[in-house]
Coordinates of C-alpha atoms in Angstrom, one line a residue:
Chain A
X1 CA 0.0 0.0 0.0
X2 CA 1.4 3.3 -1.0
X3 CA 1.3 6.2 1.4
X4 CA -1.1 9.0 0.5
X5 CA 0.7 12.0 -0.7
X6 CA -0.8 15.2 0.2
X7 CA -1.4 17.5 -2.8
X8 CA -0.5 21.1 -2.3
X9 CA -3.1 23.8 -2.0
X10 CA -2.1 25.0 -5.4
X11 CA -2.6 21.6 -7.0
X12 CA -6.1 21.4 -5.6
X13 CA -7.1 24.9 -6.7
X14 CA -5.7 24.2 -10.2
X15 CA -7.6 21.0 -10.4
X16 CA -10.8 22.5 -9.2
X17 CA -10.5 25.3 -11.7
X18 CA -9.8 22.9 -14.5
X19 CA -12.2 20.1 -13.8
X20 CA -14.6 20.4 -11.0
X21 CA -15.8 24.0 -10.7
X22 CA -17.6 23.9 -14.0
X23 CA -21.0 22.2 -14.4
X24 CA -20.0 19.8 -17.1
X25 CA -21.1 16.2 -16.5
X26 CA -18.0 14.8 -18.1
X27 CA -14.9 14.2 -16.0
X28 CA -12.3 12.4 -18.0
X29 CA -10.4 9.5 -16.5
X30 CA -6.7 10.4 -16.2
X31 CA -3.8 8.1 -16.4
X32 CA -0.8 10.2 -15.6
X33 CA -1.2 10.4 -11.8
X34 CA -4.0 8.3 -10.6
X35 CA -7.6 8.3 -11.7
X36 CA -10.5 10.6 -11.3
X37 CA -13.8 9.1 -10.1
X38 CA -17.0 10.9 -10.7
X39 CA -19.8 10.0 -8.3
X40 CA -23.1 11.5 -9.3
X41 CA -25.0 13.7 -9.8
X42 CA -27.3 10.8 -10.3
X43 CA -26.2 8.2 -7.8
X44 CA -28.3 6.3 -5.2
X45 CA -25.7 6.9 -2.5
X46 CA -25.7 10.6 -2.8
X47 CA -29.3 11.1 -1.5
X48 CA -30.3 12.8 -4.6
X49 CA -28.0 15.0 -6.6
X50 CA -24.8 15.6 -4.8
X51 CA -21.8 15.1 -7.1
X52 CA -18.4 14.1 -5.8
X53 CA -15.3 14.2 -7.8
X54 CA -12.6 12.0 -6.2
X55 CA -9.0 11.7 -7.2
X56 CA -7.9 8.2 -6.6
X57 CA -4.6 6.5 -6.1
X58 CA -5.5 2.8 -6.5
X59 CA -8.2 2.2 -4.0
X60 CA -7.4 5.2 -1.9
X61 CA -8.9 8.7 -2.2
X62 CA -6.2 11.4 -2.5
X63 CA -8.8 14.1 -2.2
X64 CA -12.4 14.6 -3.0
X65 CA -14.5 17.6 -3.8
X66 CA -18.3 17.9 -3.4
X67 CA -20.0 19.8 -6.1
X68 CA -23.3 21.3 -5.2
X69 CA -26.0 23.4 -6.9
X70 CA -27.8 20.6 -8.8
X71 CA -30.8 21.2 -6.5
X72 CA -30.5 25.0 -6.1
X73 CA -34.0 26.4 -6.3
X74 CA -33.5 29.9 -5.2
X75 CA -35.5 30.0 -2.0
X76 CA -33.9 33.1 -0.5
X77 CA -34.8 35.1 -3.7
X78 CA -38.3 33.6 -4.0
X79 CA -39.4 34.4 -0.5
X80 CA -38.7 38.1 -1.2
X81 CA -41.7 38.1 -3.6
X82 CA -44.1 36.1 -1.4
X83 CA -46.2 37.3 1.5
X84 CA -45.6 35.9 5.0
X85 CA -48.4 33.2 4.9
X86 CA -47.2 32.1 1.4
X87 CA -43.6 31.6 2.6
X88 CA -44.4 28.6 4.7
X89 CA -45.6 26.7 1.7
X90 CA -42.3 27.2 0.0
X91 CA -39.9 26.6 2.9
X92 CA -41.6 23.3 3.7
X93 CA -39.7 21.9 0.8
X94 CA -36.2 22.8 1.9
X95 CA -35.6 19.7 4.0
X96 CA -38.3 17.5 2.5
X97 CA -38.2 14.7 5.0
X98 CA -38.8 16.7 8.1
X99 CA -40.9 19.4 6.6
X100 CA -42.7 20.7 9.6
X101 CA -39.4 21.5 11.3
X102 CA -38.6 23.9 8.5
X103 CA -41.6 26.1 9.2
X104 CA -41.0 26.5 12.9
X105 CA -38.0 28.7 13.0
X106 CA -39.4 31.1 10.4
X107 CA -42.7 31.4 12.2
X108 CA -40.9 31.9 15.5
X109 CA -38.8 34.7 13.9
X110 CA -41.9 36.4 12.6
X111 CA -43.6 36.1 16.0
X112 CA -40.6 37.6 17.6
X113 CA -40.8 40.6 15.3
X114 CA -44.5 41.0 15.8
X115 CA -44.2 40.5 19.6
X116 CA -46.9 37.9 19.8
X117 CA -46.7 34.5 21.3
X118 CA -48.7 31.4 20.4
X119 CA -50.9 30.0 23.2
X120 CA -49.5 27.0 25.1
X121 CA -51.7 24.4 23.3
X122 CA -50.4 25.6 19.9
X123 CA -46.8 25.3 21.2
X124 CA -47.4 21.8 22.4
X125 CA -49.0 20.8 19.0
X126 CA -46.1 22.4 17.2
X127 CA -43.5 20.5 19.3
X128 CA -45.3 17.2 18.8
X129 CA -45.4 17.6 15.1
X130 CA -41.8 18.8 15.1
X131 CA -40.8 15.6 16.9
X132 CA -42.9 13.4 14.7
X133 CA -41.2 15.0 11.7
X134 CA -37.9 14.2 13.3
X135 CA -38.8 10.6 13.8
X136 CA -39.9 10.1 10.2
X137 CA -36.7 11.8 9.1
X138 CA -34.3 9.8 11.2
X139 CA -36.1 6.5 10.5
X140 CA -35.2 7.1 6.9
X141 CA -31.6 7.9 7.8
X142 CA -31.2 4.7 9.7
X143 CA -32.8 2.6 7.0
X144 CA -30.8 4.4 4.4
X145 CA -27.5 3.7 6.2
X146 CA -28.4 0.0 5.9
X147 CA -28.7 0.3 2.2
X148 CA -25.3 2.0 2.0
X149 CA -23.6 -1.0 3.3
X150 CA -25.6 -3.4 1.2
X151 CA -28.3 -4.4 3.7
X152 CA -31.7 -3.8 2.1
X153 CA -33.9 -5.1 5.0
X154 CA -33.7 -2.1 7.3
X155 CA -35.1 0.1 4.5
X156 CA -38.2 -2.1 4.2
X157 CA -38.8 -2.0 7.9
X158 CA -38.2 1.8 7.9
X159 CA -40.7 2.4 5.2
X160 CA -43.2 0.1 6.9
X161 CA -43.1 1.9 10.2
X162 CA -42.8 5.3 8.6
X163 CA -46.2 4.9 6.9
X164 CA -47.9 4.6 10.3
X165 CA -46.3 7.9 11.3
X166 CA -47.2 9.7 8.0
X167 CA -50.8 8.5 8.5
X168 CA -50.9 10.4 11.8
X169 CA -49.3 13.5 10.4
X170 CA -51.8 13.4 7.5
X171 CA -54.7 13.0 9.9
X172 CA -53.7 16.1 11.8
X173 CA -52.4 18.3 9.1
X174 CA -53.7 17.0 5.7
X175 CA -50.3 16.5 4.2
X176 CA -48.2 13.4 4.2
X177 CA -44.9 15.3 4.6
X178 CA -45.5 18.8 3.5
X179 CA -47.9 19.8 6.3
X180 CA -48.0 23.6 5.9
X181 CA -49.7 23.7 9.2
X182 CA -47.9 26.3 11.2
X183 CA -49.3 29.8 11.2
X184 CA -48.1 33.1 12.7
X185 CA -49.7 33.1 16.1
X186 CA -50.5 29.4 16.4
X187 CA -51.4 26.4 14.3
X188 CA -54.1 25.9 11.6
X189 CA -56.4 23.4 13.3
X190 CA -56.9 21.5 16.5
X191 CA -56.0 17.9 16.7
X192 CA -58.7 15.5 15.4
X193 CA -60.7 13.2 17.7
X194 CA -58.9 10.1 18.7
X195 CA -55.6 11.3 17.4
X196 CA -53.8 11.4 20.8
X197 CA -54.5 7.8 21.7
X198 CA -53.6 6.6 18.3
X199 CA -50.3 8.6 18.2
X200 CA -49.3 7.3 21.6
X201 CA -49.9 3.8 20.4
X202 CA -47.7 4.4 17.3
X203 CA -44.9 5.8 19.4
X204 CA -44.7 2.4 20.9
X205 CA -44.3 1.0 17.4
X206 CA -41.4 3.5 16.9
X207 CA -39.7 2.3 20.1
X208 CA -40.1 -1.3 18.8
X209 CA -38.5 -0.3 15.6
X210 CA -35.5 1.1 17.5
X211 CA -35.2 -2.2 19.4
X212 CA -35.4 -4.1 16.1
X213 CA -32.7 -1.9 14.5
X214 CA -30.5 -2.3 17.6
X215 CA -30.5 -6.0 16.9
X216 CA -30.6 -6.0 13.2
X217 CA -28.2 -3.3 12.3
X218 CA -26.2 -2.0 15.2
X219 CA -25.4 -5.5 16.5
X220 CA -24.5 -6.8 13.0
X221 CA -20.9 -7.7 12.7
X222 CA -20.6 -6.6 9.0
X223 CA -22.1 -3.3 9.9
X224 CA -19.7 -2.7 12.7
X225 CA -16.7 -3.6 10.6
X226 CA -17.8 -1.3 7.8
X227 CA -18.5 1.7 10.2
X228 CA -16.4 1.4 13.3
X229 CA -13.3 3.6 13.1
X230 CA -14.2 4.9 9.7
X231 CA -14.6 8.6 9.1
X232 CA -13.6 9.8 12.5
X233 CA -14.3 13.5 13.1
X234 CA -12.4 15.0 16.1
X235 CA -14.6 17.2 18.3
X236 CA -12.5 20.4 17.7
X237 CA -12.7 19.9 13.9
X238 CA -16.4 19.3 14.1
X239 CA -16.8 22.7 15.8
X240 CA -14.5 24.4 13.4
X241 CA -16.5 23.2 10.4
X242 CA -19.8 24.2 12.1
X243 CA -21.3 20.8 12.2
X244 CA -24.5 20.4 14.2
X245 CA -27.1 17.8 15.0
X246 CA -26.2 14.2 15.4
X247 CA -22.9 14.6 13.6
X248 CA -21.7 17.0 16.3
X249 CA -23.1 15.0 19.2
X250 CA -21.5 11.8 17.9
X251 CA -18.1 13.5 18.3
X252 CA -18.8 13.9 22.0
X253 CA -20.0 17.5 22.1
X254 CA -23.2 17.8 24.2
X255 CA -25.0 20.5 22.4
X256 CA -28.7 20.5 21.5
X257 CA -30.7 23.6 20.8
X258 CA -33.9 21.9 22.1
X259 CA -32.4 22.0 25.6
X260 CA -29.9 24.8 25.4
X261 CA -31.9 27.6 23.8
X262 CA -34.8 29.4 25.4
X263 CA -37.2 28.6 22.7
X264 CA -40.9 29.2 23.3
X265 CA -41.6 25.7 22.1
X266 CA -42.7 23.1 24.6
X267 CA -39.4 21.2 24.8
X268 CA -38.7 22.6 28.3
X269 CA -41.8 20.7 29.6
X270 CA -40.5 17.4 28.4
X271 CA -37.9 15.2 30.1
X272 CA -35.5 13.8 27.5
X273 CA -31.9 12.9 27.2
X274 CA -29.4 14.4 24.7
X275 CA -27.7 11.5 23.0
X276 CA -23.9 11.7 22.7
X277 CA -21.2 9.3 21.7
X278 CA -17.5 9.7 22.1
X279 CA -16.2 7.9 19.0
X280 CA -17.1 10.3 16.3
X281 CA -17.0 7.6 13.6
X282 CA -19.7 6.5 11.1
X283 CA -21.1 4.0 13.7
X284 CA -21.4 6.6 16.4
X285 CA -23.3 8.9 14.0
X286 CA -25.8 6.3 13.0
X287 CA -26.2 5.1 16.6
X288 CA -26.9 8.6 17.8
X289 CA -29.7 9.0 15.2
X290 CA -31.3 5.7 16.2
X291 CA -31.3 6.6 19.9
X292 CA -32.7 10.0 19.0
X293 CA -35.8 8.3 17.6
X294 CA -36.3 6.8 21.0
X295 CA -36.0 10.1 22.8
X296 CA -38.3 11.8 20.3
X297 CA -40.9 9.1 20.8
X298 CA -40.6 9.8 24.5
X299 CA -41.1 13.5 24.0
X300 CA -44.2 13.0 21.9
X301 CA -45.7 10.7 24.5
X302 CA -45.0 13.0 27.4
X303 CA -46.3 16.1 25.6
X304 CA -49.5 14.4 24.5
X305 CA -50.1 13.2 28.0
X306 CA -50.2 16.7 29.5
X307 CA -51.5 18.6 26.5
X308 CA -53.0 21.8 27.9
X309 CA -56.5 23.0 26.8
X310 CA -57.2 26.4 25.4
X311 CA -57.1 28.3 22.1
X312 CA -54.8 27.3 19.3
X313 CA -54.4 30.8 17.8
X314 CA -53.3 34.1 19.4
X315 CA -54.9 37.3 18.3
X316 CA -53.4 38.1 14.9
X317 CA -54.6 40.7 12.4
X318 CA -56.3 39.4 9.3
X319 CA -53.7 40.9 7.0
X320 CA -50.3 40.1 8.4
X321 CA -47.8 42.9 8.3
X322 CA -44.6 42.3 10.2
X323 CA -43.1 45.4 11.8
X324 CA -39.7 46.6 10.6
X325 CA -36.8 44.8 12.3
X326 CA -34.4 41.9 12.2
X327 CA -34.6 38.6 14.0
X328 CA -32.7 35.3 13.9
X329 CA -34.2 32.2 15.3
X330 CA -32.7 28.8 15.1
X331 CA -34.1 25.5 16.3
X332 CA -32.8 22.0 16.4
X333 CA -34.0 20.3 13.2
X334 CA -33.5 16.6 12.5
X335 CA -30.2 17.3 10.7
X336 CA -29.0 20.0 13.0
X337 CA -29.3 23.7 13.6
X338 CA -31.6 25.4 11.2
X339 CA -32.1 29.2 11.4
X340 CA -33.8 32.0 9.6
X341 CA -32.6 35.5 9.6
X342 CA -35.6 37.5 8.7
X343 CA -35.3 41.2 7.8
X344 CA -38.6 43.0 7.6
X345 CA -39.3 46.5 6.4
X346 CA -42.9 46.5 7.5
X347 CA -44.3 45.1 4.2
X348 CA -46.6 42.2 3.5
X349 CA -43.6 40.0 2.7
X350 CA -40.0 39.7 4.1
X351 CA -37.4 42.0 2.7
X352 CA -34.7 39.4 2.9
X353 CA -34.4 36.0 4.5
X354 CA -31.1 34.2 5.1
X355 CA -31.6 30.5 5.6
X356 CA -28.9 28.7 7.7
X357 CA -29.3 25.0 7.0
X358 CA -27.6 22.2 8.8
X359 CA -26.7 20.0 5.8
X360 CA -24.6 22.8 4.1
X361 CA -22.3 22.9 7.1
X362 CA -22.3 19.2 7.6
X363 CA -21.3 18.5 4.1
X364 CA -18.5 21.0 4.1
X365 CA -16.4 18.6 6.0
X366 CA -16.5 16.1 3.1
X367 CA -13.1 17.1 1.5
X368 CA -11.4 16.7 4.8
X369 CA -13.1 13.5 5.9
X370 CA -12.8 11.7 2.6
X371 CA -9.0 12.2 2.3
X372 CA -7.2 8.9 2.5
X373 CA -10.2 6.6 2.8
X374 CA -11.0 3.7 0.6
X375 CA -13.6 3.9 -2.2
X376 CA -16.3 1.8 -0.5
X377 CA -16.0 3.9 2.6
X378 CA -17.0 7.0 0.7
X379 CA -20.5 5.6 0.5
X380 CA -20.7 4.7 4.2
X381 CA -19.3 8.0 5.3
X382 CA -21.7 10.0 3.1
X383 CA -24.5 7.8 4.4
X384 CA -23.6 8.5 8.0
X385 CA -23.2 12.2 7.5
X386 CA -26.8 12.1 6.3
X387 CA -27.6 15.2 4.4
X388 CA -30.6 16.2 2.3
X389 CA -29.8 17.9 -1.0
X390 CA -32.6 20.4 -0.7
X391 CA -31.1 21.4 2.6
X392 CA -27.7 21.9 1.1
X393 CA -28.5 23.8 -2.0
X394 CA -31.8 25.4 -1.0
Chain B
X1 CA -36.6 -9.9 -37.4
X2 CA -37.2 -6.9 -39.5
X3 CA -41.0 -7.2 -39.1
X4 CA -41.3 -4.4 -36.7
X5 CA -39.2 -2.0 -38.7
X6 CA -40.9 -2.8 -42.0
X7 CA -44.4 -2.3 -40.4
X8 CA -45.5 -5.8 -41.4
X9 CA -46.1 -7.1 -37.9
X10 CA -49.2 -9.2 -37.6
X11 CA -51.8 -8.0 -35.2
X12 CA -51.8 -10.9 -32.8
X13 CA -48.0 -10.7 -32.6
X14 CA -48.3 -7.0 -31.8
X15 CA -50.7 -7.7 -29.0
X16 CA -48.4 -10.3 -27.6
X17 CA -45.4 -8.0 -27.7
X18 CA -47.4 -5.2 -26.1
X19 CA -48.5 -7.4 -23.3
X20 CA -45.0 -8.6 -22.6
X21 CA -43.6 -5.1 -22.6
X22 CA -46.5 -3.8 -20.5
X23 CA -45.8 -6.1 -17.6
X24 CA -42.0 -6.0 -17.7
X25 CA -41.2 -2.3 -17.3
X26 CA -37.8 -1.6 -15.8
X27 CA -38.1 1.7 -14.0
X28 CA -35.1 3.8 -13.8
X29 CA -35.4 6.1 -10.8
X30 CA -34.4 9.7 -11.1
X31 CA -34.9 10.8 -7.6
X32 CA -34.4 14.6 -7.6
X33 CA -36.3 16.1 -4.7
X34 CA -39.3 15.6 -2.4
X35 CA -41.1 13.4 -4.9
X36 CA -38.2 10.9 -4.7
X37 CA -39.3 10.0 -1.2
X38 CA -42.8 9.1 -2.4
X39 CA -41.3 7.3 -5.3
X40 CA -39.1 5.3 -2.9
X41 CA -42.2 4.5 -0.9
X42 CA -43.7 3.1 -4.1
X43 CA -40.6 1.2 -4.9
X44 CA -39.4 0.0 -1.5
X45 CA -42.4 0.5 0.7
X46 CA -44.3 -2.7 1.6
X47 CA -47.6 -0.8 1.5
X48 CA -47.5 0.3 -2.1
X49 CA -45.1 -2.2 -3.7
X50 CA -44.9 -1.3 -7.4
X51 CA -43.7 -4.8 -8.3
X52 CA -47.2 -6.2 -8.3
X53 CA -47.9 -4.1 -11.4
X54 CA -45.0 -5.8 -13.2
X55 CA -42.6 -2.8 -12.7
X56 CA -39.1 -3.7 -11.6
X57 CA -37.4 -0.8 -9.9
X58 CA -33.7 0.1 -9.7
X59 CA -32.0 -1.3 -12.7
X60 CA -28.3 -0.9 -12.5
X61 CA -27.9 1.3 -15.5
X62 CA -30.1 3.4 -17.8
X63 CA -29.1 1.0 -20.6
X64 CA -31.3 -1.7 -19.0
X65 CA -34.3 0.6 -18.4
X66 CA -37.6 1.0 -20.2
X67 CA -39.2 3.6 -18.1
X68 CA -37.7 6.8 -16.7
X69 CA -39.5 8.4 -13.8
X70 CA -38.4 12.0 -13.4
X71 CA -39.4 12.8 -9.8
X72 CA -38.7 16.3 -8.5
X73 CA -37.4 19.6 -9.4
X74 CA -35.2 19.7 -12.6
X75 CA -32.8 22.6 -12.4
X76 CA -31.0 24.2 -15.3
X77 CA -27.8 22.7 -14.0
X78 CA -29.3 19.2 -14.0
X79 CA -30.9 19.3 -17.4
X80 CA -27.9 18.1 -19.4
X81 CA -27.7 15.0 -17.2
X82 CA -31.4 14.3 -17.6
X83 CA -31.2 14.5 -21.3
X84 CA -28.0 12.4 -21.4
X85 CA -29.4 9.6 -19.4
X86 CA -32.6 9.6 -21.4
X87 CA -30.5 9.3 -24.5
X88 CA -28.7 6.3 -23.1
X89 CA -31.9 4.3 -22.6
X90 CA -32.7 1.9 -25.4
X91 CA -35.9 2.1 -27.4
X92 CA -38.8 1.7 -26.8
X93 CA -38.6 4.0 -23.8
X94 CA -41.2 5.8 -21.8
X95 CA -41.1 8.8 -19.4
X96 CA -43.2 9.6 -16.4
X97 CA -43.0 13.1 -15.1
X98 CA -43.8 13.0 -11.5
X99 CA -44.8 16.0 -9.5
X100 CA -45.6 19.6 -10.2
X101 CA -41.9 20.7 -10.5
X102 CA -41.1 18.2 -13.2
X103 CA -44.4 19.0 -15.0
X104 CA -44.3 22.7 -15.1
X105 CA -42.0 24.2 -12.4
X106 CA -44.6 23.9 -9.6
X107 CA -44.0 26.2 -6.7
X108 CA -40.8 27.5 -8.3
X109 CA -42.6 28.9 -11.3
X110 CA -40.8 32.2 -10.9
X111 CA -37.4 30.8 -9.8
X112 CA -34.3 31.7 -11.8
X113 CA -32.7 28.3 -11.6
X114 CA -35.5 25.9 -12.1
X115 CA -36.5 24.4 -15.5
X116 CA -40.2 24.9 -16.0
X117 CA -41.1 21.4 -17.1
X118 CA -38.9 18.5 -18.0
X119 CA -40.9 18.1 -21.2
X120 CA -38.8 20.9 -22.7
X121 CA -35.9 18.5 -23.0
X122 CA -37.4 15.0 -23.2
X123 CA -40.8 13.7 -24.4
X124 CA -43.1 12.8 -21.5
X125 CA -45.8 10.1 -21.8
X126 CA -47.6 10.5 -18.5
X127 CA -47.8 13.5 -16.2
X128 CA -48.5 12.8 -12.5
X129 CA -49.7 16.0 -10.8
X130 CA -49.3 16.8 -7.1
X131 CA -46.8 18.4 -4.8
X132 CA -45.7 15.7 -4.1
X133 CA -48.2 13.2 -5.6
X134 CA -49.3 10.5 -3.3
X135 CA -47.9 7.1 -3.9
X136 CA -51.3 6.0 -5.2
X137 CA -51.1 8.7 -7.8
X138 CA -47.8 7.4 -9.1
X139 CA -49.3 3.9 -9.2
X140 CA -52.2 5.2 -11.3
X141 CA -49.8 6.9 -13.6
X142 CA -48.0 3.6 -14.1
X143 CA -51.3 1.9 -14.8
X144 CA -52.2 4.6 -17.4
X145 CA -48.8 4.1 -19.0
X146 CA -49.5 0.4 -19.2
X147 CA -52.8 1.1 -20.9
X148 CA -51.0 3.2 -23.4
X149 CA -48.4 0.5 -24.1
X150 CA -51.2 -2.1 -24.6
X151 CA -52.8 -0.1 -27.4
X152 CA -49.6 0.9 -29.1
X153 CA -48.7 0.2 -32.7
X154 CA -45.0 -0.8 -32.6
X155 CA -44.5 -0.2 -36.3
X156 CA -46.0 3.3 -36.0
X157 CA -43.5 4.1 -33.2
X158 CA -40.6 2.7 -35.2
X159 CA -41.2 4.5 -38.4
X160 CA -40.2 7.9 -37.1
X161 CA -36.8 9.4 -37.5
X162 CA -33.8 7.3 -36.6
X163 CA -32.7 7.8 -33.0
X164 CA -29.1 8.8 -32.6
X165 CA -27.5 7.9 -29.3
X166 CA -24.5 10.1 -28.5

């Protein structure tokens, strides 16, 4: 095995300028010094349309470069020409697996500017739906991680159990995974009859899914050998790259905005654990996600048990005009910290919205983490970083 | 055998060919955005299970595929790849455009980077509306496509311009 030679900064820049920075689909194979492997933009392992150009020396990656923008839809520009109620429809689709979680920080930022607060029942319903979105998101992540190492079974189980959850979200909001349910000052509707009992029952199914995956995937010898010690992110580096969510917590940093921020959402009324792991490898990241499903199921059950009664909407004018000002609100989304910086000039729509998404920062570590790994490990590392392309490119 | 190309295919043989093609569609998945999740639910989810319609998901390469399902937002940066993979598929080939984004741009109708409709670059057989469409809607789209294939005249399809694969 030859040692990996580090290319100089200049070599990298020249290569990027010559090959990678353009949007051409073609990347020619090279013979002079190693080979260039083009993964994507259409590849099942890239969760959509991420493209990775890797320079190989035999089976080892000399360096790799993620190329983004294949899913850029221009959200930040589009919301400038929408009114506030219209924006939630659009931003639902940023992180399409945990859609409800996308609406919450934007609505909270608008409420902060308007100086209104949603009634407690609305906050509880919001938090419950937020956590249900998180479960449906992370279930896919765990099932998908199985596919990345060649085990198809977890995916089928994940889809089976996810359908129960989507049924409940649909019963409450009307959408399978684009609820568009959050309103400035509250939520759109109250929960339907019988929903609470059914959801509590389904949370037990989710816990059973976690037990099953603990046996099926986490205890699997092949899975451990493919993921243990692969793609280790040291805690200092994780902070430098701005990672958040399970990727950060798997490196041993105990940081969760649900617990650490003074959000008006109902997380402070629930008793839950923030899952951390000290290894920082692919296994730790997947393990953290799986245990987070457990904790989320616990939060949902607790909050539904002591759901307060009362109105679900605060007093909000019929035509929503947000007073001039600026606000940044971030919440802990399934993938990490997601924040909206809303600038208002007192119009019907926002003047400018900056969207901070978790996946963009999470995927920025890819060139560092892929250096020196073997080609099959590219797939498992990408699977364990777990990003959504709409969340990266927006 | 030259029968199809010359247009002398007997009617019973056409029906037989159509039935076989109808129930052995290899569906190449082009998961682009939110719709890809619903498409995955159709392909891998036990509740919807597209294989009972005779559609086999996830061929290894577009060269093995009969049906392309474009699911999600097609951006201007992505369009060359879509066109290229469609060109790599062998004839006869069919395209399902799934979701509002692939049909016409959907909620991004005024975006600067989104292609307003994948039918600008490749011919589409079935449009499935919705944002995203329910899995049942995609299943119905596949059934409609199968009806179309069953009533198709192969010779008619073949007599067009020769197809150049780059």
